Coordinates of C-alpha atoms in Angstrom, one line a residue:
X15 CA 52.8 -19.2 -14.1
X16 CA 50.1 -17.4 -12.0
X17 CA 46.4 -17.5 -11.8
X18 CA 44.1 -14.5 -11.6
X19 CA 44.3 -14.2 -7.8
X20 CA 48.1 -13.9 -8.0
X21 CA 48.8 -17.4 -6.5
X22 CA 51.5 -19.4 -8.2
X23 CA 50.2 -22.4 -10.1
X24 CA 52.8 -25.2 -10.2
X25 CA 52.9 -27.5 -13.2
X26 CA 51.4 -30.8 -12.5
X27 CA 48.7 -29.5 -10.2
X28 CA 45.1 -30.3 -11.2
X29 CA 43.0 -27.3 -12.3
X30 CA 39.4 -26.7 -13.1
X31 CA 37.4 -24.0 -14.7
X32 CA 35.0 -22.0 -12.5
X33 CA 32.1 -19.9 -13.7
X34 CA 31.5 -17.5 -10.7
X35 CA 27.9 -16.1 -10.3
X36 CA 25.9 -14.3 -7.6
X37 CA 22.3 -13.2 -7.2
X38 CA 23.4 -10.0 -5.4
X39 CA 23.8 -7.1 -7.9
X40 CA 26.1 -5.0 -5.6
X41 CA 28.8 -7.8 -5.6
X42 CA 28.4 -9.0 -9.2
X43 CA 31.4 -9.5 -11.4
X44 CA 31.6 -7.6 -14.7
X45 CA 29.4 -9.2 -17.3
X46 CA 32.4 -10.1 -19.5
X47 CA 34.1 -12.2 -16.8
X48 CA 34.5 -15.6 -18.3
X49 CA 35.4 -19.0 -16.7
X50 CA 38.5 -18.8 -14.5
X51 CA 41.1 -21.5 -14.2
X52 CA 42.0 -22.4 -10.6
X53 CA 43.9 -25.1 -8.7
X54 CA 41.5 -27.8 -7.3
X55 CA 43.2 -27.6 -3.9
X56 CA 41.6 -24.2 -3.2
X57 CA 39.2 -23.9 -0.3
X58 CA 36.7 -21.3 0.7
X59 CA 39.2 -18.8 2.1
X60 CA 41.3 -18.8 -1.1
X61 CA 38.2 -18.5 -3.3
X62 CA 37.0 -15.6 -1.2
X63 CA 40.3 -13.9 -1.7
X64 CA 40.0 -14.5 -5.5
X65 CA 36.5 -13.0 -5.7
X66 CA 37.6 -9.9 -3.7
X67 CA 40.6 -9.5 -6.1
X68 CA 38.3 -9.7 -9.1
X69 CA 35.9 -7.2 -7.5
X70 CA 38.8 -4.9 -6.5
X71 CA 37.2 -4.6 -3.1
X72 CA 38.6 -1.8 -0.9
X73 CA 37.6 -3.7 2.2
X74 CA 37.6 -7.6 1.9
X75 CA 34.2 -9.2 2.0
X76 CA 34.0 -12.7 3.4
X77 CA 32.2 -15.0 1.0
X78 CA 30.6 -18.5 1.1
X79 CA 30.4 -20.7 -2.1
X80 CA 27.6 -23.0 -3.3
X81 CA 27.9 -25.7 -5.9
X82 CA 24.5 -27.2 -6.9
X83 CA 22.8 -25.4 -4.0
X84 CA 25.2 -26.8 -1.3
X85 CA 27.9 -24.9 0.5
X86 CA 31.5 -25.9 -0.3
X87 CA 33.0 -27.2 2.9
X88 CA 36.1 -29.0 1.5
X89 CA 38.7 -28.3 -1.2
X90 CA 37.4 -28.3 -4.8
X91 CA 39.3 -31.5 -5.4
X92 CA 37.6 -33.3 -2.5
X93 CA 34.2 -32.0 -3.8
X94 CA 34.9 -33.3 -7.3
X95 CA 36.0 -36.7 -6.0
X96 CA 33.0 -37.1 -3.6
X97 CA 30.5 -36.2 -6.4
X98 CA 32.2 -38.1 -9.2
X99 CA 32.8 -35.0 -11.3
X100 CA 35.6 -34.6 -13.8
X101 CA 38.1 -31.7 -13.5
X102 CA 37.4 -31.2 -17.2
X103 CA 33.9 -29.9 -16.3
X104 CA 33.3 -26.2 -15.9
X105 CA 31.8 -25.7 -12.4
X106 CA 29.2 -23.1 -11.9
X107 CA 29.9 -21.7 -8.4
X108 CA 27.6 -19.2 -6.7
X109 CA 29.1 -16.9 -4.1
X110 CA 27.2 -15.2 -1.3
X111 CA 28.1 -13.0 1.6
X112 CA 29.1 -15.1 4.6
X113 CA 26.8 -14.9 7.6
X114 CA 28.2 -12.6 10.3
X115 CA 28.8 -14.3 13.7
X116 CA 26.1 -13.4 16.2
X117 CA 28.1 -11.7 19.0
X118 CA 26.8 -11.1 22.5
X119 CA 25.0 -7.8 23.0
X120 CA 23.1 -7.8 26.2
X121 CA 21.1 -9.7 28.8
X122 CA 17.9 -8.7 30.7
X123 CA 17.6 -10.3 34.1
X124 CA 14.3 -11.7 35.6
X125 CA 13.2 -13.1 38.9
X126 CA 12.3 -16.5 37.5
X127 CA 12.7 -18.7 34.4
X128 CA 11.9 -17.0 31.2
X129 CA 9.7 -19.2 29.0
X130 CA 9.0 -17.1 25.9
X131 CA 10.2 -14.0 24.1
X132 CA 9.0 -11.9 21.2
X133 CA 10.2 -8.7 19.4
X134 CA 8.3 -5.8 17.9
X135 CA 10.2 -3.6 15.4
X136 CA 9.8 -1.9 12.0
X137 CA 10.6 -5.3 10.3
X138 CA 8.5 -7.6 12.5
X139 CA 7.0 -10.2 10.1
X140 CA 3.3 -9.7 9.7
X141 CA 3.0 -6.8 12.1
X142 CA 4.0 -3.8 10.0
X143 CA 1.1 -1.7 11.2
X144 CA 3.1 1.2 12.4
X145 CA 6.6 2.6 11.8
X146 CA 9.1 1.8 14.6
X147 CA 12.2 3.9 14.6
X148 CA 15.6 2.2 15.1
X149 CA 16.2 2.1 18.9
X150 CA 12.5 2.1 19.6
X151 CA 12.1 -1.7 19.3
X152 CA 10.3 -3.5 22.0
X153 CA 11.1 -6.9 23.6
X154 CA 8.3 -9.0 25.2
X155 CA 9.2 -11.6 27.8
X156 CA 7.0 -14.1 29.6
X157 CA 8.1 -15.7 32.9
X158 CA 7.4 -18.5 35.2
X159 CA 6.6 -15.9 37.9
X160 CA 3.3 -15.3 36.0
X161 CA 4.3 -11.8 34.7
X162 CA 4.8 -10.3 31.2
X163 CA 7.4 -7.6 30.8
X164 CA 8.0 -5.2 27.9
X165 CA 11.5 -3.9 27.6
X166 CA 13.3 -1.2 25.5
X167 CA 16.7 -1.7 24.0
X168 CA 18.4 -0.1 27.0
X169 CA 17.3 -3.0 29.2
X170 CA 14.7 -0.9 31.0
X171 CA 11.3 -2.4 31.8
X172 CA 8.6 -0.2 30.3
X173 CA 5.6 -2.2 31.6
X174 CA 4.8 -5.3 33.7
X175 CA 1.5 -7.1 33.6
X176 CA -0.8 -7.0 36.6
X177 CA -0.6 -9.7 39.3
X178 CA -3.2 -12.5 39.6
X179 CA -5.5 -10.4 41.9
X180 CA -5.6 -7.5 39.4
X181 CA -6.4 -9.4 36.2
X182 CA -3.1 -11.2 35.5
X183 CA -2.3 -14.9 35.0
X184 CA -2.9 -17.2 38.0
X185 CA 0.3 -19.2 37.3
X186 CA 3.3 -19.5 35.1
X187 CA 3.1 -18.0 31.6
X188 CA 4.3 -20.4 28.8
X189 CA 3.9 -18.3 25.7
X190 CA 3.5 -14.6 24.6
X191 CA 3.4 -12.7 21.3
X192 CA 2.8 -9.2 20.0
X193 CA -0.3 -9.0 17.9
X194 CA 0.2 -5.3 17.1
X195 CA 1.9 -2.3 18.6
X196 CA -1.0 -2.0 21.0
X197 CA -2.0 -5.6 21.7
X198 CA -0.3 -8.6 23.2
X199 CA -1.4 -12.2 23.7
X200 CA -0.2 -14.6 26.4
X201 CA -1.1 -18.1 27.6
X202 CA 0.0 -20.4 30.4
X203 CA -0.4 -23.0 33.1
X204 CA -3.7 -21.5 34.3
X205 CA -5.3 -22.8 31.1
X206 CA -6.2 -19.4 29.8
X207 CA -5.3 -17.2 26.8
X208 CA -5.2 -13.5 27.7
X209 CA -5.2 -10.4 25.5
X210 CA -3.6 -7.2 26.8
X211 CA -3.8 -3.6 25.7
X212 CA -0.4 -2.1 25.6
X213 CA 0.0 1.7 25.7
X214 CA 3.0 3.9 25.9
X215 CA 3.3 7.5 27.2
X216 CA 6.1 8.7 25.1
X217 CA 6.6 12.0 27.0
X218 CA 6.7 10.3 30.4
X219 CA 8.8 7.3 29.2
X220 CA 6.3 4.9 30.8
X221 CA 3.9 2.2 29.5
X222 CA 1.1 0.1 30.8
X223 CA -0.4 -3.4 30.2
X224 CA -4.1 -3.7 31.0
X225 CA -6.3 -6.8 30.7
X226 CA -8.5 -6.8 27.6
X227 CA -10.1 -10.2 27.1
X228 CA -9.8 -13.6 28.9
X229 CA -10.2 -16.6 26.6
X230 CA -11.4 -20.0 28.1
X231 CA -11.7 -23.3 26.4
X232 CA -8.6 -25.4 27.1
X233 CA -8.6 -27.9 30.0
X234 CA -4.8 -28.0 30.6
X235 CA -1.8 -25.8 30.2
X236 CA -1.7 -23.7 27.1
X237 CA 2.0 -24.0 26.0
X238 CA 2.2 -22.3 22.6
X239 CA 0.4 -19.6 20.6
X240 CA 0.6 -18.0 17.2
X241 CA -1.0 -14.7 16.1
X242 CA -2.2 -13.4 12.8
X243 CA -2.9 -9.7 12.9
X244 CA -4.7 -9.0 9.7
X245 CA -7.3 -11.7 10.3
X246 CA -7.6 -11.0 14.1
X247 CA -7.0 -14.7 14.8
X248 CA -4.9 -16.7 17.3
X249 CA -3.8 -20.4 17.4
X250 CA -3.0 -22.2 20.6
X251 CA -1.5 -25.6 21.5
X252 CA -2.4 -27.2 24.8
X253 CA -1.4 -30.1 27.0
X254 CA -5.1 -31.2 26.7
X255 CA -4.2 -32.5 23.1
X256 CA -6.3 -29.8 21.4
X257 CA -5.5 -26.9 19.0
X258 CA -7.4 -23.8 19.8
X259 CA -8.6 -21.2 17.2
X260 CA -9.6 -17.8 18.6
X261 CA -10.6 -14.3 17.7
X262 CA -8.8 -11.3 19.1
X263 CA -12.0 -9.2 18.8
X264 CA -14.6 -9.4 21.6
X265 CA -17.5 -8.9 19.2
X266 CA -16.4 -11.9 17.1
X267 CA -15.7 -14.3 19.9
X268 CA -18.3 -16.8 21.2
X269 CA -19.3 -16.9 24.9
X270 CA -16.9 -18.6 27.2
X271 CA -17.9 -22.2 28.2
X272 CA -19.4 -21.7 31.7
X273 CA -18.0 -24.9 33.2
X274 CA -14.4 -23.6 32.6
X275 CA -14.8 -20.2 34.2
X276 CA -13.1 -19.5 37.5
X277 CA -16.5 -18.8 39.2
X278 CA -17.8 -22.2 38.2
X279 CA -14.7 -24.0 39.2
X280 CA -14.7 -22.3 42.6
X281 CA -18.3 -23.3 43.2
X282 CA -17.8 -27.0 42.1
X283 CA -14.8 -27.4 44.3
X284 CA -16.2 -25.4 47.2
X285 CA -13.0 -23.3 47.2
X286 CA -12.5 -19.5 47.4
X287 CA -13.4 -17.8 44.1
X288 CA -10.3 -17.6 41.9
X289 CA -11.5 -14.8 39.6
X290 CA -9.7 -11.5 39.7
X291 CA -10.9 -8.2 41.0
X292 CA -11.3 -6.8 37.5
X293 CA -14.3 -7.2 35.2
X294 CA -12.4 -8.4 32.1
X295 CA -14.6 -9.8 29.4
X296 CA -14.5 -13.6 29.1
X297 CA -14.9 -15.4 25.8
X298 CA -14.5 -18.8 24.2
X299 CA -12.9 -20.4 21.2
X300 CA -14.0 -20.3 17.6
X301 CA -13.0 -23.9 17.5
X302 CA -11.1 -26.6 19.4
X303 CA -9.6 -29.1 17.0
X304 CA -9.1 -32.5 18.6
X305 CA -7.1 -35.1 16.8
X306 CA -3.7 -35.3 18.5
X307 CA -3.2 -38.0 21.0
X308 CA -0.6 -36.2 23.2
X309 CA 0.2 -32.6 24.2
X310 CA 0.4 -30.1 21.4
X311 CA 3.8 -28.5 21.4
X312 CA 3.5 -25.8 18.7
X313 CA 1.1 -24.2 16.3
X314 CA 1.6 -21.8 13.3
X315 CA -0.5 -20.3 10.6
X316 CA 0.6 -21.3 7.0
X317 CA 2.8 -18.4 5.9
X318 CA 0.9 -17.7 2.7
X319 CA -2.6 -18.8 3.7
X320 CA -4.1 -17.8 7.1
X321 CA -7.0 -20.3 6.6
X322 CA -4.5 -23.2 7.0
X323 CA -2.7 -24.1 10.3
X324 CA 0.0 -26.6 11.2
X325 CA 0.5 -28.2 14.6
X326 CA 3.2 -30.5 16.2
X327 CA 2.8 -32.8 19.1
X328 CA 4.4 -35.2 21.5
X329 CA 2.5 -37.9 19.5
X330 CA 5.2 -37.7 16.8
X331 CA 2.9 -36.0 14.2
X332 CA 2.7 -32.9 12.2
X333 CA -1.0 -32.1 11.4
X334 CA -2.5 -29.8 8.8
X335 CA -5.8 -28.0 9.6
X336 CA -8.4 -26.2 7.5
X337 CA -9.5 -23.4 9.8
X338 CA -12.8 -22.3 8.3
X339 CA -14.2 -25.8 8.8
X340 CA -12.0 -26.7 11.8
X341 CA -11.2 -30.0 10.1
X342 CA -8.0 -32.1 9.9
X343 CA -6.6 -32.2 6.4
X344 CA -3.4 -34.2 6.7
X345 CA -1.2 -36.1 9.2
X346 CA 2.5 -36.7 8.8
X347 CA 4.0 -39.2 11.3
X348 CA 7.7 -39.1 12.3
X349 CA 9.8 -41.2 14.6
X350 CA 10.1 -38.8 17.5
X351 CA 8.1 -36.3 19.6
X352 CA 7.9 -33.0 17.8
X353 CA 8.5 -30.0 20.1
X354 CA 8.7 -26.9 18.0
X355 CA 7.8 -25.6 14.5
X356 CA 8.8 -22.8 12.1
X357 CA 8.2 -22.3 8.4
X358 CA 10.6 -22.0 5.5
X359 CA 8.0 -20.8 3.0
X360 CA 10.3 -20.1 0.0
X361 CA 11.4 -23.8 0.2
X362 CA 7.9 -25.2 0.9
X363 CA 9.3 -26.7 4.1
X364 CA 8.5 -26.8 7.8
X365 CA 11.2 -27.1 10.4
X366 CA 10.3 -29.2 13.4
X367 CA 12.5 -29.6 16.5
X368 CA 12.5 -33.0 18.1
X369 CA 13.0 -34.7 21.4
X370 CA 15.8 -36.7 19.7
X371 CA 18.1 -33.6 19.6
X372 CA 17.7 -32.9 15.9
X373 CA 15.5 -30.8 13.5
X374 CA 13.7 -32.4 10.7
X375 CA 12.6 -30.5 7.6
X376 CA 9.1 -31.6 6.4
X377 CA 7.4 -30.9 3.1
X378 CA 3.7 -30.6 4.1
X379 CA 2.4 -30.6 0.6
X380 CA 0.2 -33.6 -0.5
X381 CA 2.6 -34.2 -3.4
X382 CA 5.6 -34.8 -1.1
X383 CA 6.9 -38.4 -1.5
X384 CA 9.0 -38.4 1.7
X385 CA 8.3 -37.2 5.2
X386 CA 11.7 -35.8 6.0
X387 CA 13.5 -33.8 3.3
X388 CA 16.6 -33.1 5.5
X389 CA 17.8 -33.5 9.1
X390 CA 19.7 -30.8 10.9
X391 CA 22.1 -32.3 13.6
X392 CA 24.2 -30.7 16.3
X393 CA 22.2 -30.2 19.5
X394 CA 22.7 -32.5 22.4
X395 CA 19.3 -32.1 24.0
X396 CA 15.7 -31.5 23.0
X397 CA 15.1 -28.7 20.4
X398 CA 12.2 -26.7 21.9
X399 CA 12.1 -23.5 19.9
X400 CA 12.7 -22.4 16.3
X401 CA 12.6 -19.1 14.5
X402 CA 13.3 -18.3 10.8
X403 CA 16.0 -15.9 9.6
X404 CA 14.2 -12.7 8.6
X405 CA 16.9 -11.9 5.9
X406 CA 17.3 -15.4 4.3
X407 CA 15.0 -18.0 2.8
X408 CA 17.5 -20.7 3.9
X409 CA 18.2 -19.7 7.5
X410 CA 16.8 -20.4 11.0
X411 CA 17.8 -20.4 14.6
X412 CA 17.0 -23.1 17.2
X413 CA 16.9 -23.1 20.9
X414 CA 17.6 -26.2 22.9
X415 CA 17.6 -27.7 26.4
X416 CA 21.3 -28.2 25.9
X417 CA 21.8 -24.5 26.8
X418 CA 22.6 -23.3 23.3
X419 CA 21.0 -21.7 20.2
X420 CA 22.3 -22.8 16.8
X421 CA 22.2 -20.9 13.6
X422 CA 21.5 -22.9 10.5
X423 CA 21.6 -22.5 6.7
X424 CA 20.0 -25.5 5.1
X425 CA 22.4 -25.2 2.2
X426 CA 25.2 -26.2 4.6
X427 CA 24.6 -29.9 4.2
X428 CA 26.1 -33.2 3.2
X429 CA 24.7 -36.6 2.0
X430 CA 24.9 -39.5 4.4
X431 CA 23.4 -43.0 4.4
X432 CA 20.2 -41.8 6.2
X433 CA 19.8 -38.9 3.8
X434 CA 20.7 -35.2 3.6
X435 CA 22.1 -33.9 6.9
X436 CA 22.6 -30.3 7.7
X437 CA 25.3 -28.7 10.0
X438 CA 24.9 -25.6 12.1
X439 CA 27.0 -22.5 11.2
X440 CA 27.3 -21.0 14.6
X441 CA 26.6 -22.1 18.2
X442 CA 25.5 -19.4 20.7
X443 CA 26.2 -20.2 24.3
X444 CA 24.4 -18.7 27.3
X445 CA 26.5 -15.8 28.5
X446 CA 25.4 -16.5 32.1
X447 CA 27.1 -19.9 31.9
X448 CA 30.4 -18.6 30.4
X449 CA 31.9 -17.9 33.8
X450 CA 31.2 -21.4 35.1
X451 CA 32.0 -23.4 32.0
X452 CA 29.6 -25.4 29.9
X453 CA 26.8 -27.2 31.7
X454 CA 26.3 -30.9 31.2
X455 CA 23.1 -31.3 29.2
X456 CA 22.4 -27.7 29.6
X457 CA 21.6 -28.0 33.3
X458 CA 20.7 -24.5 34.7
X459 CA 20.9 -22.8 31.3
X460 CA 18.3 -24.5 29.2
X461 CA 16.9 -22.4 26.4
X462 CA 13.1 -22.2 26.3
X463 CA 12.3 -19.7 23.6
X464 CA 14.0 -17.9 20.7
X465 CA 13.0 -15.1 18.3
X466 CA 15.0 -13.6 15.3
X467 CA 14.4 -10.0 14.3
X468 CA 16.1 -8.2 11.4
X469 CA 16.6 -5.1 13.6
X470 CA 17.3 -6.5 17.1
X471 CA 19.0 -9.8 16.3
X472 CA 18.6 -13.2 17.9
X473 CA 16.7 -13.0 21.2
X474 CA 16.6 -16.1 23.5
X475 CA 15.1 -16.9 26.9
X476 CA 15.8 -19.6 29.4
X477 CA 16.3 -21.3 32.6
X478 CA 19.0 -18.8 33.6
X479 CA 16.3 -16.2 34.2
X480 CA 17.6 -14.1 31.4
X481 CA 16.7 -12.8 28.0
X482 CA 19.8 -12.7 25.9
X483 CA 20.4 -10.7 22.7
X484 CA 23.0 -11.7 20.1
X485 CA 23.6 -9.7 17.0
X486 CA 26.2 -9.5 14.1
X487 CA 27.9 -6.2 14.0
X488 CA 30.5 -5.9 11.3
X489 CA 32.8 -8.7 10.3
X490 CA 34.0 -10.6 13.4
X491 CA 36.9 -12.9 13.2
X492 CA 36.1 -16.4 14.5
X493 CA 38.9 -16.4 17.0
X494 CA 37.6 -13.1 18.4
X495 CA 33.9 -14.0 18.8
X496 CA 32.3 -13.7 22.2
X497 CA 29.4 -15.9 22.9
X498 CA 29.3 -17.5 19.4
X499 CA 31.4 -20.4 18.4
X500 CA 32.0 -21.4 14.8
X501 CA 31.3 -25.0 14.0

């Protein structure tokens, strides 16, 4: 006797009925497809073959399968046994396209460590103010040499920020973001936030970065920033334990605190004036929110409400802020220092990278009964950067000091004694370290920043003085992947 996929079904083998569903119309089965009887020893590959047979696909499509919202990582029989489900039950199984492995595309070399990276494209979240044609995407990098660089997809530098003497940062830059196609924000060890005007001369294939506004208020390194274009607002996190709230418009911003200006510092210390040769306007913060008891590692605007902000800190806490009143709304205390933050809005969760090598998913809502909804494990060093998947409500990428980025789908999980634990789908190595073998603890190849763009792919920056781009192009067999290892 044979099943619908053409495999021989031997008598005595346990079988179960599957009801196959999908939320993707282009790969849906005919409406009259009823429950299908299959052997319980089938795994993902055999189920994928079965669905392709039913769809009569000209070119096989790799599928993943979810039961009760969790990926099937074992045989059906093992799943039934682990969950105490009888084979007499009709299982509802959702199938989705498998994530394409992120293969290595290119690297952009710098003169020093690269601390931060951002992407501007037609699909950039929250910045769709102008159409950007395919191939016209821009990559922004910030470096420990104190310079910003804007790149095209041909690895050419279109613009470099001025040096310290001409209006640039006085020290290493720690964070940088596009605000719009013509405005960039950056911050760094010199305790400032700087806004830049970015202009391109299309005919001459050149571009320029010119100082626009200098923002003063923090008393230590400004290590993270978030931008919100439509409200003209910026959030910053600093080693001075404060969260800064700023305007990107000169007319809206308060005067800069005089005691923090370079001219005042130079007079008080009887040193040479540190101010630059330009006459860049100087402004202060709308608010400095002080509640953290250790350096602030990351700040973000709430995805669906720009009047709410979240911040993480080395003090082990996630804090929620009401921006109109600059007041603390809620504090969630975890067991480890929190080093990075990214939203998963469709799931009402925030992903926080930790010093303990894992990512914890936190429900920030007041109604949440537990602090950690799930833990994502796999990194072997601190998780210092996170970015959400632009094409999936369930996906994100993490960057770690272990020298890797990992791609996650929170549905790829299992229950353990300490709760629900997620596993990464792919591990992306630094291409620069491939020739020398894996570095112990990420030495020399630490990842400092990561961004994920629907057009460009996964863009990461690190200690190897490179920006690296990884992108899925077609269906790549796991044994043929370059720079991405299946877990």
